[in-house]
Amino acid sequence: MEKLLKTVLCDRHQSHGAQMMEFGGWYMPLQYSGGILDEHLATRNSAGLFDVSHMGRFVIGGRDALPFLQYLLTNNAQALDIEKSQYTLIPNENGGAVDDAYLYRFKDGEYLLVVNASNREKDWHHLQSHKGRFDDVQMTDKTKELAMLSLQGPLSKDILSSIITAGTLPDPARNALSTVQINGSEIQLARTGYTGEPICFELFIRRKDAGMIWDLLTEKGARPVGLGARDTLRLEAGLPLYGHELGYDPEEKEIPIFASRASRFAVSFSPLKGSFIGRHALAEQFKALKKIMDQDYSLIDHLPRLIMPVAIVAKGVARAGFKVFHQDRHVGYVTSGTMVPFWQSRGTGVSFRLTKEKSLRGICLALLDSNLVKGDELQIEIRNKRTRAVIVPYHMSSKTPPFAKAILWNRL
Amino acid sequence: MKEISELNFPDDLRYTEDHEWAKQEGKQIRIGISDYAQDQLGDIVFVELPQVGDTFAKGAEFGTIESVKAVSEVYMPLGGQIVAINEALEDAPELVNNEPYAKGWMIVVNPSDINEFDALLARDAYLEMLKG
């Protein structure tokens, strides 16, 4: 077996009692001693700390960096001001995803592109293969040089503020960035994350400083969270994961980029952007999507299935790959699913709060025929039995800051 | 996951190579999964059990245990008819993690051949197997 890569924090994970696993070529914590459910719940009511240094980090500079990114990514990189970031996709000519990514612009003259760990080499070669069209593009793989942490949850702002020695947090808006000092080390901060938490940060740290920052954050009460809960948190937030909601479906058919809801804000047809890889196919998908939204299915061939959040109504646990039926017709597949924990909540608006009472619920994301709509009843085939499920608008709301609120199918 | 030395294996139980335990209670056998099995599975979120009255052969799958990450089957340590199931697991599957030998039991069986019980692993033999 190929030797697994280790992040600079590997020893710390093991000293926190982590159960380690292979992920995308890296040796990573699946969970720490408290377990996935506890880590998920701790993120939702206090603050979770994730080592996401396994993700790929490419710095892209040079005179032609902007036209290069405009051509290779779906979002409008020209709309990105300094100290802002955006979700984006790396498209192929068919309108499918090579990967999804986040583009950060901390300073003038260079961009930081963060990609999935398991796609890092594929993405690098894909980007490199198109570099020749541009005169001056410099790409550097900083994955090993820069560590990356994610701090998510209602207490994350207080915890982070308490360790900053100079500079300020990014503006309180999603995707805002800033650069601060912590004990003499320069740290880049982003208001981004993969949990759906309304208060969320990601930190880019020089490799040698990562242990110090990890220790400061955990001493202030941030709870280490492994990849297990990272997955349940993103599932609850309805966020796509490449290989599940993007890439190829269980029939080995490519999933169109617009099938994923997050893509709708990440593909730009702005004249500023001009031509880019996959533009034609994506424009067709977008036209089809607009019609589908109006329940006009005349262009459905361009976007036959969409990713939808589905709640399990009866018993059972839906897993990726399970078949979904509507009125006995096979209408698609579960792409991600499990049972997730949640805090019961009380009140609305400013009086909203989480209680100390916790429960479990079965949820999933599914790739379903585009003519299905929220409220439609489904059956999911779980080991030759069918269990009842329903299409919901979402599993969670981030509109009760500082908390995220679990939305149950029977309380919509 | 814990070291084997941190796990608990009562010596009044018998064990299987698939990590179920079996306990003789008069003429009936109570069955669950071992501390090692629950620790390996991680947080258990759903347990599916058979119906009272169902009959299974030794080694047959009688239910499933789902953790956050995966699903695992559980197998009959010996053949027999189900006379009771632990209904508490429906609302509290975490009992299997917290008390695998007590409130986390799964089924009670009327064995068809008690010799099959006697053939199960004693504590020390099971421990030996775990240590490999």
Coordinates of C-alpha atoms in Angstrom, one line a residue, chain A residues 40 43-44 50 150-154 174 192-202 229-239 395-406:
Chain A
H40 CA -21.5 16.6 16.1
T43 CA -20.1 21.7 17.2
R44 CA -23.8 22.6 17.2
F50 CA -11.3 20.2 12.6
S150 CA -11.7 24.8 10.7
L151 CA -13.4 26.2 13.8
Q152 CA -17.2 26.0 13.7
G153 CA -20.1 26.7 16.1
P154 CA -21.7 29.3 18.3
R174 CA -20.0 34.7 5.2
T192 CA -16.2 29.8 5.8
G193 CA -16.9 26.2 6.7
Y194 CA -18.6 22.9 5.9
T195 CA -21.1 22.5 8.8
G196 CA -23.9 25.0 8.1
E197 CA -23.0 26.8 11.3
P198 CA -23.9 30.5 11.2
I199 CA -20.7 31.3 13.0
C200 CA -17.7 29.6 11.3
F201 CA -14.1 30.2 10.6
E202 CA -11.3 28.5 8.6
A229 CA -18.8 14.2 12.4
R230 CA -17.5 16.4 9.6
D231 CA -19.6 14.2 7.3
T232 CA -22.7 14.2 9.4
L233 CA -22.6 17.9 9.9
R234 CA -22.3 18.7 6.2
L235 CA -25.0 16.2 5.4
E236 CA -27.4 17.9 7.9
A237 CA -26.5 21.2 6.3
G238 CA -27.3 19.7 2.9
L239 CA -23.8 20.5 1.5
H395 CA -32.8 19.6 7.2
M396 CA -31.5 22.6 9.0
S397 CA -31.7 26.4 9.2
S398 CA -28.9 28.8 9.9
K399 CA -31.3 31.7 10.4
T400 CA -31.2 31.6 14.2
P401 CA -27.6 32.8 14.9
P402 CA -25.5 32.0 16.8
F403 CA -27.2 28.6 16.5
A404 CA -28.2 26.3 13.7
K405 CA -31.6 24.8 14.1
A406 CA -32.6 21.3 13.1

